[in-house]
XYZ file of C-alpha atoms in Angstrom:
600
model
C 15.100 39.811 -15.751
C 14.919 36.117 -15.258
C 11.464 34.492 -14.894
C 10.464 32.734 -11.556
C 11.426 28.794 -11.855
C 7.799 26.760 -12.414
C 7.098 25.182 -9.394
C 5.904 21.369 -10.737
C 2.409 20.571 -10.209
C 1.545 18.803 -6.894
C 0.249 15.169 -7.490
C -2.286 13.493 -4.601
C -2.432 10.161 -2.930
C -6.436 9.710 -3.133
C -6.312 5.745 -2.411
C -3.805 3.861 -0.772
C -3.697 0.399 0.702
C -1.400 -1.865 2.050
C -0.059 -5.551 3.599
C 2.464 -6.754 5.676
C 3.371 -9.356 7.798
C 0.531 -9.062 11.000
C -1.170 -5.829 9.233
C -3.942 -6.579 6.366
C -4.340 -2.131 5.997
C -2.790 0.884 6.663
C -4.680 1.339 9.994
C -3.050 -2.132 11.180
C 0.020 -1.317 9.821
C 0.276 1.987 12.205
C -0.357 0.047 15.511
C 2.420 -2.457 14.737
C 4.264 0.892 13.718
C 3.426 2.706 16.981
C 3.496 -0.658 19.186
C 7.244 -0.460 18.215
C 6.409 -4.381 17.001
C 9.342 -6.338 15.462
C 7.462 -9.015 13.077
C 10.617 -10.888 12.575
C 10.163 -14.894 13.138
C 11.823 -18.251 12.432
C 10.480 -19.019 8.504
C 9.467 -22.842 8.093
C 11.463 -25.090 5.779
C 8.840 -25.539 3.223
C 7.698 -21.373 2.967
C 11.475 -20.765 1.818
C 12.886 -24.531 0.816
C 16.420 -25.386 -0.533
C 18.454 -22.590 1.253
C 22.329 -22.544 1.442
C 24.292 -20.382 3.260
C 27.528 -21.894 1.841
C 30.174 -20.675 4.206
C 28.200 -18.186 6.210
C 27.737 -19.222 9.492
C 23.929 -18.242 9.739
C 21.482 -19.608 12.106
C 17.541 -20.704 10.847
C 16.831 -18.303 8.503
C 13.999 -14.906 9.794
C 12.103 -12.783 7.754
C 8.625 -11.129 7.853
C 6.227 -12.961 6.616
C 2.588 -12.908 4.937
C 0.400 -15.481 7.450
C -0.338 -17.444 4.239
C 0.806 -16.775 -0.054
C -1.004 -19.507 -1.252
C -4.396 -17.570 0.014
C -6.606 -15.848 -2.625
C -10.139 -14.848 -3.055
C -9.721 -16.195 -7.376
C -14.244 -16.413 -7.467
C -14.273 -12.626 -6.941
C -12.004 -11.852 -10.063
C -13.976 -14.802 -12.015
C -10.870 -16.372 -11.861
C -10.594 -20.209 -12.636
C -8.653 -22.621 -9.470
C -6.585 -23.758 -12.671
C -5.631 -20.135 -13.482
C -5.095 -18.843 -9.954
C -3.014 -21.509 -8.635
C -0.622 -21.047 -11.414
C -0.673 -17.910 -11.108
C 2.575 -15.685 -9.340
C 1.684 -14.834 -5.594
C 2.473 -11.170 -6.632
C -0.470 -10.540 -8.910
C -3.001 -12.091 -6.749
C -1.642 -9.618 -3.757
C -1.647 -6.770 -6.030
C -5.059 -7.505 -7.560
C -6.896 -6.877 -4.073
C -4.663 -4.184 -3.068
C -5.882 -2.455 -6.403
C -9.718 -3.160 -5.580
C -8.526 -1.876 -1.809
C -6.746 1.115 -3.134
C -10.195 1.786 -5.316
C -12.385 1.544 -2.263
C -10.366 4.062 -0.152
C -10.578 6.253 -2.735
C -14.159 6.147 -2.736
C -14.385 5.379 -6.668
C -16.471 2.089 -7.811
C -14.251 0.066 -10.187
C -17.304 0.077 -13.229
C -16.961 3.895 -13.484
C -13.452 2.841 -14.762
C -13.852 0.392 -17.303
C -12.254 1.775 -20.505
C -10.845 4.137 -19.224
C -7.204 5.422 -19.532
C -5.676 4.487 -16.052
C -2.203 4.145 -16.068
C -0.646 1.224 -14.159
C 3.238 1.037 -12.878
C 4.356 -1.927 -11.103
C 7.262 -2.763 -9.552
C 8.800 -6.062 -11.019
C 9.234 -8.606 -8.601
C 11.719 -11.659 -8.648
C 10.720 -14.911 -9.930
C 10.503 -17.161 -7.111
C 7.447 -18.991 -7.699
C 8.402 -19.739 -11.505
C 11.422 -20.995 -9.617
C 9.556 -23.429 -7.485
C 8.235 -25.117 -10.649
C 11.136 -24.856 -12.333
C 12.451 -27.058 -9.098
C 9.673 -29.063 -9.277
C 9.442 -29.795 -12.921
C 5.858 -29.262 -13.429
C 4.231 -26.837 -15.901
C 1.195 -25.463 -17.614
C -0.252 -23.863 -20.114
C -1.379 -21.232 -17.545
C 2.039 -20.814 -16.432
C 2.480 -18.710 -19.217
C 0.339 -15.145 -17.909
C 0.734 -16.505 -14.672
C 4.487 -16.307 -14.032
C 6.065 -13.399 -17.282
C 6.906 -10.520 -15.339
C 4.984 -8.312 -17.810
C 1.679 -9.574 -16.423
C 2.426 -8.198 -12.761
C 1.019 -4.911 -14.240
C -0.952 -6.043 -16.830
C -2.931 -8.492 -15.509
C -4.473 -5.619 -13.084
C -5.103 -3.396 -16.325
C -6.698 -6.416 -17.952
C -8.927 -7.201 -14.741
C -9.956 -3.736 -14.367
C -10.098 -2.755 -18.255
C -7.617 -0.007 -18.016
C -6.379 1.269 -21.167
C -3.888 3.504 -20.372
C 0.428 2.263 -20.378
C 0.980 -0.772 -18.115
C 4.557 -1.917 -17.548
C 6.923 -3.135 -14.902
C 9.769 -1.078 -13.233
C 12.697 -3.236 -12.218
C 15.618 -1.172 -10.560
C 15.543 -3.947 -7.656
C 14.872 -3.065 -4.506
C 14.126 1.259 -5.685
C 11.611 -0.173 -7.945
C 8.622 0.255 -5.497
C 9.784 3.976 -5.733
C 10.874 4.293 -9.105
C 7.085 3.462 -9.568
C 6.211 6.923 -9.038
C 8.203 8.675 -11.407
C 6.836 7.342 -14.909
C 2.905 8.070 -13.151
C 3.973 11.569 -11.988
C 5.513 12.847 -15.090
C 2.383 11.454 -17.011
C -0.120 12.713 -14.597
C 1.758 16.474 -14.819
C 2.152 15.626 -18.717
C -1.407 15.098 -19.335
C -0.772 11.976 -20.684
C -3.222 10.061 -18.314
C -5.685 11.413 -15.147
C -5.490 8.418 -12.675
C -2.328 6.357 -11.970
C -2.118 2.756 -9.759
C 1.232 2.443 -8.600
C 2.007 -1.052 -6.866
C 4.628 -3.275 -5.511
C 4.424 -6.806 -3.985
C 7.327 -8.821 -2.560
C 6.377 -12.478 -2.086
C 9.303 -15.305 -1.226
C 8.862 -18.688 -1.726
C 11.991 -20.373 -3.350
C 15.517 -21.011 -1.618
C 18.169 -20.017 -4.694
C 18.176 -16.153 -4.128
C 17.602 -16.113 -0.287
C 20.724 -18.608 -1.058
C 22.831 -16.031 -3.163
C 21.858 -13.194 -1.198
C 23.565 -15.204 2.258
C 26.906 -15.957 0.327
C 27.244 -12.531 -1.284
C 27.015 -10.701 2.540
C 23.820 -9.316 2.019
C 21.383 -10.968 4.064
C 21.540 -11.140 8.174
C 22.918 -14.267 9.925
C 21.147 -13.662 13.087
C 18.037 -12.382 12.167
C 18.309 -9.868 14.831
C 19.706 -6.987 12.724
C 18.500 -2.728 13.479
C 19.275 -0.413 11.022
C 21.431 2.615 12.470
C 22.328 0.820 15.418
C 25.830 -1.245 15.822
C 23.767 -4.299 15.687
C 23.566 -3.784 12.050
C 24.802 -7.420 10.268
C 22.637 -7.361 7.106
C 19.200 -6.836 6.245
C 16.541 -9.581 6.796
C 13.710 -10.144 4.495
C 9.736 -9.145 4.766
C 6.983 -9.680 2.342
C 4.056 -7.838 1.421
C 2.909 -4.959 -0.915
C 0.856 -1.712 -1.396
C -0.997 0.254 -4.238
C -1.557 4.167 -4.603
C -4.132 5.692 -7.165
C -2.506 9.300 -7.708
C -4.287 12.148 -9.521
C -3.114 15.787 -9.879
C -3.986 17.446 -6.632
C -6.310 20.040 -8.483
C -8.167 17.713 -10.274
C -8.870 15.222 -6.977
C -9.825 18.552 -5.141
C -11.793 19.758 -8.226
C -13.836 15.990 -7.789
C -13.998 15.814 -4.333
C -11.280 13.393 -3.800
C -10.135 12.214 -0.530
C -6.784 13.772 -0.651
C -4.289 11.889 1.919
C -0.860 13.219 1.231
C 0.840 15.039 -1.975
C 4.186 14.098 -3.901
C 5.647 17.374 -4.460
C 8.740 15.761 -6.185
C 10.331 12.386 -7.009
C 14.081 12.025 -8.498
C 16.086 8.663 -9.374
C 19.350 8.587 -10.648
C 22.164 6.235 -10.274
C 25.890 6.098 -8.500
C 27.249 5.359 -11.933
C 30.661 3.680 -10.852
C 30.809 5.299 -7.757
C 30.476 2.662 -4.953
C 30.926 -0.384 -6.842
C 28.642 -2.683 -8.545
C 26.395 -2.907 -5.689
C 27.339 -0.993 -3.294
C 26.130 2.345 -2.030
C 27.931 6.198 -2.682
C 26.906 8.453 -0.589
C 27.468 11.866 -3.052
C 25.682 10.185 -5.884
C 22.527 10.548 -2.957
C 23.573 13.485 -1.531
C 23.628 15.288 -5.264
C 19.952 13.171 -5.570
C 18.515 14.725 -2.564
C 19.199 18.709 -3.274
C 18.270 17.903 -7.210
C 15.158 16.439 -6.283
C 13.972 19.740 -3.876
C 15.629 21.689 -5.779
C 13.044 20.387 -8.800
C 10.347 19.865 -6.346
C 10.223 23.613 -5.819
C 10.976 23.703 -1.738
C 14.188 23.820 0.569
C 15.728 20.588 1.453
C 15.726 22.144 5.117
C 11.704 21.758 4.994
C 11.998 18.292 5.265
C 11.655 16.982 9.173
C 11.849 13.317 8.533
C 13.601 10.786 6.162
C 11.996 7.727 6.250
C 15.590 6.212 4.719
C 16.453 3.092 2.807
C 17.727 1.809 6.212
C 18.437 -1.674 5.565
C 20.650 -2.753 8.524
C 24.076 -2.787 6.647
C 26.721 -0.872 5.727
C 24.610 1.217 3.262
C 23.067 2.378 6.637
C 26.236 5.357 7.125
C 26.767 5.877 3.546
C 22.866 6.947 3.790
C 23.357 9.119 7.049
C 26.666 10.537 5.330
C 24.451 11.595 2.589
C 21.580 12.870 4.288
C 24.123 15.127 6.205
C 25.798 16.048 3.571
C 23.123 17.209 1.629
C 21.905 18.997 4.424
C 25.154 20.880 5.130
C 25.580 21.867 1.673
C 22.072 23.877 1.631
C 22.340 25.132 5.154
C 26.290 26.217 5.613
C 26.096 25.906 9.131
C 25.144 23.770 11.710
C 23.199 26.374 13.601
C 20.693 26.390 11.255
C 17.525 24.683 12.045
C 15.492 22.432 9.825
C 11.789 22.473 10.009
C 11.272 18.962 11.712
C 10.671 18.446 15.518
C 12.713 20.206 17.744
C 14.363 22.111 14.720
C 15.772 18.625 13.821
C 15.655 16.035 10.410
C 14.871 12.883 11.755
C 15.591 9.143 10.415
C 13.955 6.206 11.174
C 13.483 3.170 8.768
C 9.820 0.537 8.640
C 12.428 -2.374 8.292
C 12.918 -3.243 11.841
C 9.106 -3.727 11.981
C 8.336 -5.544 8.644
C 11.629 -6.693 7.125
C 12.975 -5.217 3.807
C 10.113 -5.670 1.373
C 12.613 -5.379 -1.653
C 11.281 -3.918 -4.524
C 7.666 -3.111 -2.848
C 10.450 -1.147 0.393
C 10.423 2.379 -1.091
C 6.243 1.954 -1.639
C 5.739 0.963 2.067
C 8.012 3.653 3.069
C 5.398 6.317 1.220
C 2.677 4.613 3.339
C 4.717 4.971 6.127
C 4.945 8.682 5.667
C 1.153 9.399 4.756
C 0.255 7.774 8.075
C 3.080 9.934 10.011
C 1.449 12.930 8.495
C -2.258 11.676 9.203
C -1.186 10.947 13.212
C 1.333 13.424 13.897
C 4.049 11.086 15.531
C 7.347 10.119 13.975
C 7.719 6.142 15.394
C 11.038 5.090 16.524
C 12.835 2.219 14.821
C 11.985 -0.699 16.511
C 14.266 -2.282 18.685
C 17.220 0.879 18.391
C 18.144 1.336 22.198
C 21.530 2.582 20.979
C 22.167 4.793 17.927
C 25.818 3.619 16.403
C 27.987 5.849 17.312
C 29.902 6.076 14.036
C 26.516 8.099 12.469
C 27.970 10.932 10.817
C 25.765 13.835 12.260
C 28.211 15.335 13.967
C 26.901 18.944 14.713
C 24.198 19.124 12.294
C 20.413 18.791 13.116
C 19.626 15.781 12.129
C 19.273 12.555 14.468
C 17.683 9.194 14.520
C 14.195 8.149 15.708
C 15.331 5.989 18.543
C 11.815 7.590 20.714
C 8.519 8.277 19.493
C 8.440 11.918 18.766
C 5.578 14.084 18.669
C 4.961 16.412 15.107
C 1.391 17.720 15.177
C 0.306 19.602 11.899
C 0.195 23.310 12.315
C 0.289 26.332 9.812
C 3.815 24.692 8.705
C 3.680 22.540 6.048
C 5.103 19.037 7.317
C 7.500 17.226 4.245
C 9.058 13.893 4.398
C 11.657 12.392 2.078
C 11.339 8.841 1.915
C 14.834 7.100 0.263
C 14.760 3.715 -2.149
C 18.134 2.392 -3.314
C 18.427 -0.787 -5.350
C 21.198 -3.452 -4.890
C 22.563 -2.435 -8.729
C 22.938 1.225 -7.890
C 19.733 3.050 -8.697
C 18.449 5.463 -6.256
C 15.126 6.861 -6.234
C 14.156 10.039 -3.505
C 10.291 11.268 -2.873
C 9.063 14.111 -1.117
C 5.705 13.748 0.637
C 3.737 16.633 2.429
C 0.284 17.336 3.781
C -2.715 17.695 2.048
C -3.698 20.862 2.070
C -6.111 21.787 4.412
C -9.550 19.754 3.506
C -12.789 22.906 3.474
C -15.265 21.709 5.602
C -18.659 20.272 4.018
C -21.695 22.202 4.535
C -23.984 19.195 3.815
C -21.782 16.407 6.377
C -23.229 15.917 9.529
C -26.518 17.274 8.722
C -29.887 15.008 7.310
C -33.873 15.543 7.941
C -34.393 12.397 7.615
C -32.925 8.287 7.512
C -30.466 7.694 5.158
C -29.572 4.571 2.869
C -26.649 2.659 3.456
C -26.314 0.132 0.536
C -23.762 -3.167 1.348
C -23.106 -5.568 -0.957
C -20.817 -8.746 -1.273
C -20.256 -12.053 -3.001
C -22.411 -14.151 -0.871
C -23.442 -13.670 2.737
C -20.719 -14.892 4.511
C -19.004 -11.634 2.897
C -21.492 -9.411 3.905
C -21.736 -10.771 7.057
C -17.844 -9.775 7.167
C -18.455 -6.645 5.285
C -20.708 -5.812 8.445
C -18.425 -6.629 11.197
C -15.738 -4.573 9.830
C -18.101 -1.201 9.258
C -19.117 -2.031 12.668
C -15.616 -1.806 14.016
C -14.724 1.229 12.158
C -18.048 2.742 13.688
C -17.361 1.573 17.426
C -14.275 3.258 16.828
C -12.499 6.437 18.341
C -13.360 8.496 14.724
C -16.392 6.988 13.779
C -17.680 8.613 10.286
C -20.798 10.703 10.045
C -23.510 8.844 8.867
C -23.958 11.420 5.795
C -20.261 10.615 4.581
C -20.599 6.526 5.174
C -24.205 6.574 3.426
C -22.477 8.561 0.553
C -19.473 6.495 0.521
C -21.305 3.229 0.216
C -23.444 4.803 -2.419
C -21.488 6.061 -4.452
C -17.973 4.949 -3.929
C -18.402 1.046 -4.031
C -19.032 -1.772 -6.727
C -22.432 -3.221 -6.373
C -22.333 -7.213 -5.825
C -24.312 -9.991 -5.918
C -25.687 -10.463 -2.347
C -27.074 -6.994 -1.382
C -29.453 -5.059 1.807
C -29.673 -1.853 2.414
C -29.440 -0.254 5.750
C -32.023 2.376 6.498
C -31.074 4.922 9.986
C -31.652 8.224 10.805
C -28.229 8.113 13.165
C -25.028 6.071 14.156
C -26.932 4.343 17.073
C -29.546 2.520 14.301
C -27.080 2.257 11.860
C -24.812 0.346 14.420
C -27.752 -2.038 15.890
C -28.548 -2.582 11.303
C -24.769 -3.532 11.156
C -24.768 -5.656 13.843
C -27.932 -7.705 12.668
C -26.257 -8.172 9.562
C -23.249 -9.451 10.840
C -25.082 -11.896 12.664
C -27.066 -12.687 9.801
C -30.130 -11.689 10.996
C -33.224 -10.186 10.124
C -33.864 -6.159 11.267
C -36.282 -3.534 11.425
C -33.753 -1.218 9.870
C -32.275 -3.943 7.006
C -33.998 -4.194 3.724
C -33.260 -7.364 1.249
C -34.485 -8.886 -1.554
C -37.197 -10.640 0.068
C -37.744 -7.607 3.066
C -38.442 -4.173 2.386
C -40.502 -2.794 4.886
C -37.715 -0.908 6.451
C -37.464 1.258 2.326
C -40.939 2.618 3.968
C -38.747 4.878 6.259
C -36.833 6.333 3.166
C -38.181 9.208 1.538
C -39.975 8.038 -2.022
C -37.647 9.257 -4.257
C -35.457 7.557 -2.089
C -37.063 3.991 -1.662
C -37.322 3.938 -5.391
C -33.699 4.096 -6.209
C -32.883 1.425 -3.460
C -35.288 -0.822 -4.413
C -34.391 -1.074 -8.084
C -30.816 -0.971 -6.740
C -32.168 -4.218 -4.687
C -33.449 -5.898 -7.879
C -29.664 -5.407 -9.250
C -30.244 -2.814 -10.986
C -27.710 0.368 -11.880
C -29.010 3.014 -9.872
C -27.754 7.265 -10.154
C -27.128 7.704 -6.346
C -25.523 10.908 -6.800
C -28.828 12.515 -7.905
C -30.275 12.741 -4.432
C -27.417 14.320 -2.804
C -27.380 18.232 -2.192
C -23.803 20.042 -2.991
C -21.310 20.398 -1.602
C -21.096 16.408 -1.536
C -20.341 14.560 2.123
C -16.703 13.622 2.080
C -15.557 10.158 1.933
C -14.279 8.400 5.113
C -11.606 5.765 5.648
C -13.675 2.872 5.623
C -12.600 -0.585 5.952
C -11.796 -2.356 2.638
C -13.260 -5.399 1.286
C -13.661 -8.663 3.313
C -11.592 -11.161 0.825
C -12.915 -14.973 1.311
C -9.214 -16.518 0.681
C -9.103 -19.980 0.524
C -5.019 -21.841 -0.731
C -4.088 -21.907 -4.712
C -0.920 -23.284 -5.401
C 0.639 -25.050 -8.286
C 1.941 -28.105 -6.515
C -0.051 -29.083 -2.920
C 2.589 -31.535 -2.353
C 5.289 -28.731 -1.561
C 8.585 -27.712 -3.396
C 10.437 -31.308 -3.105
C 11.953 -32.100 -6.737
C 10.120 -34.423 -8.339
C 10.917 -36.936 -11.714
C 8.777 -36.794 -14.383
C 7.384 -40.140 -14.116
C 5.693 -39.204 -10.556
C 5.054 -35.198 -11.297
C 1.449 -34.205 -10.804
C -0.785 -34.279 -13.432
C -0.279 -30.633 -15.522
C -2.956 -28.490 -13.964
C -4.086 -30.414 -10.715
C -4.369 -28.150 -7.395
């Protein structure tokens, strides 16, 4: 009798954060998602300099851009101007998407330190080594600041994490491939707590250049994947970070559990398709392996959120998502488990450009917030399908509406597609998160409760305040038991601290608002005001005054259990101010009038 196959163990999103061109979160992020917004603009000379089409007949150049790469917050990493500004644009991003990743998961970056987090980057080109390559300037801090090698570990350095730290390059699957050395370690054993990242800054001409003259890249700007106005893809920049965890250890700590990987596959087209072109059974045999593996039918999957770049990979893609389908279902009359009994396809690129090798990490963000709002958005800017999409009479169809997918006892799954320029392909499949138990102990409190901020200096808390306060004025605002534990418990404890004392949202909105204004309140403790402690009970005031005084403080210990759970509260308020090797731009210089080695 043949044993049951193992089904793999289920691996959980618990943190997640994100940044694209007009969207600093995930939350911003879904409104330019489900605004349908195209964030596709002319790109100044000097952000991408020295670009040649060659013999393409391409108009000024469009991508998706960051408002400003040369911005960084270098003081709250206690790093030196001299070190930041030659430092790569990619590990700045990705060092406060890790601390933003941290604080959605509700863990405090000191209960960390030494321990074995794992860290998995995706490698990202060189384009600011470039620029001083074109400029002829270097320095000594060149050296961690532009090696690939430090994209991951310069965030396990910063956060002393001990466990493996490397880059994945398989070019633009790498932001997928990501998830496959942290998944088979987390199932392994080999680690508890993974950081998965991928950043895409541009800033140099030569492969924008190469990219034009090879075919690749859009000459209008104006290209929709799946649509006939497909002409090449056009570029985007930003980046995310996930902290994964085996789902029954995050459930076992109280994790806030916002999607589970129930499989990831990557494989390659071998010579199939050329040496950068696209096969579609190399995908097709991809997709079925991967569910296959994952434990679930391919058929349970209602949405592909697909590579979609605007080319010609764009049919090869829908060829293989059909196909794959077909070959599990052996007739069209079959239904798949998506809206309407339909697979559906849409692709982020419309709205934020191809983010290269951070694409296949946005596209997993993408899917967690489908799941969280129930809505498949369309691609932006489809009005008309291309009519050569290979669906014939199978159910599957591209997202050219929004379309409606509310949880319900079905479990929702979404396969999200990465495939890089070289030929390696990389396939996840997301689902819900189970079912979270209600807390006994959210919602209720006999009396006020402590809600600790702290930030680098009071402009940040003053920014720190605002942004709570929009959360709270918001359509889900938290209950105050989960935001008082949150802030307890679940953030890093900085220099410039008050504590907020209320006994509901209404007080805890009019403290917030005080301290936003920088203000003194009847409800706001600091160092130098404590009256409002007085309302806390003693054991209570204790704790938050030594936690006042800077001192590390146990929380946790006057919390009943169950625990509150933790909310999606707004990450922190970064004070970015420009760091950049060369403030004179990316004009070629000659030695004799180079800037001094070092200078800002």
């Amino acid at each position: 009798m043949n044993a049951e196959p193992q089904v793999p163990e289920p691996i959980a999103v618990i943190g997640l954060s994100c940044r694209t061109a007009a969207a600093d979160d995930a939350d911003a992020l879904w409104q330019v998602l489900r605004g349908e917004r195209r964030l596709i603009g002319p790109v100044p000379e000097q952000r991408v300099p020295s670009v040649d089409a060659g013999p393409v007949h391409a108009g000024p150049l469009q991508a998706a851009l960051l408002d400003d790469p040369t911005g960084f917050d270098a003081a709250f990493f206690g790093i030196s101007r001299r070190m930041a500004a030659w430092m790569d644009p990619h590990q700045r991003v990705l060092l406060e998407l890790t601390w933003h990743a941290l604080e959605n998961a509700a863990i405090a970056p000191e209960r960390l330190r030494g321990a074995p987090v794992a860290v998995f980057a995706a490698a990202p080109m060189a384009d600011y080594r470039e620029r001083m390559i074109q400029a002829e300037v270097v320095d000594s801090a060149a050296f961690p600041g532009t090696l690939i090698t430090f994209t991951p570990n310069r965030i396990s350095y910063q956060f002393d994490w001990t466990g493996p730290s490397y880059a994945v390059d398989s070019a633009c699957s790498s932001g997928l491939s990501v998830l496959a050395p942290a998944v088979q370690g987390l199932r392994s054993g080999e680690f508890s707590l993974a950081a998965v990242m991928a950043a895409n800054i541009t800033c140099n001409g030569f492969y924008t250049s190469s990219a034009y003259q090879a075919g690749a890249l859009s000459p209008t700007g104006g290209s929709i994947p799946f649509s006939s106005r497909r002409d090449g893809y056009v570029r985007g920049e930003g980046g995310a970070c996930l902290l994964l965890k085996r789902l029954d250890d995050a459930q076992r700590d109280g994790d806030p559990v916002h999607a589970v990987i129930r499989g990831i596959g990557v494989a390659h087209n071998g010579r199939a398709g050329g040496l950068t072109g696209s096969d579609a059974p190399a995908q097709t045999r991809l997709f079925l392996r991967t569910a296959r593996a994952a434990g679930v039918p391919l058929s349970s999957v209602g949405y592909i959120e697909a590579h979609g770049t605007g080319t010609g990979g764009d049919l090869a893609e829908a060829t293989a998502v059909t196909d794959a389908l077909r070959t599990e279902l052996g007739t069209p009359r079959a239904q798949v488990a998506g809206p309407e009994g339909k697979m559906w396809i849409g692709s982020v690129k419309s709205n934020i450009g191809h983010l290269e090798c951070a694409a296949g990490l946005i596209g997993v963000v993408k899917a967690v917030l489908i799941l969280r709002h129930g809505l498949i958005p369309p691609i932006a800017g489809l009005t008309q399908p291309d009519p050569d999409l290979p669906f014939g009479d199978m159910p599957v169809a591209v997202a050219d509406h929004p379309v409606d997918w509310p949880r319900d006892a079905v479990v929702r799954r979404i396969g999200v597609n990465s495939f890089g320029v070289g030929g390696a392909l990389a396939h996840a499949i997301i689902e819900d998160a189970p079912e979270a138990t209600p807390s006994t102990s959210a919602g209720t409190h006999s009396a006020p409760l402590a809600v600790p901020l702290s930030a680098m200096n009071r402009a940040g808390l003053s920014a720190l305040a605002t942004r709570l306060l929009r959360t709270l004025r918001g359509p889900q605002p938290s209950s105050l038991t989960s935001l008082a534990w949150t802030t307890q418990t679940g953030r890093a404890a900085l220099r410039e601290r008050c504590v907020l004392v209320a006994a509901d949202l209404a007080e805890l909105a009019e403290a917030l608002a005080a301290v936003a204004a920088e203000q003194a309140h009847v409800h706001v403790a600091a160092a130098d005001l404590r009256d409002a402690l007085g309302h806390l009970p003693t054991p209570m005031t204790h704790t938050a005054g030594d936690w006042l005084d800077g001192l590390s403080v146990d929380w946790a210990k006057h919390w009943p259990h169950p625990q509150p759970r933790c909310p999606d509260l707004p990450g922190y308020p970064f004070q970015r101010r420009a760091h950049w090797f060369d403030a004179h731009g990316p004009v070629p210089r000659t030695r004799t009038d180079a800037p001094r080695a070092g200078t800002h």
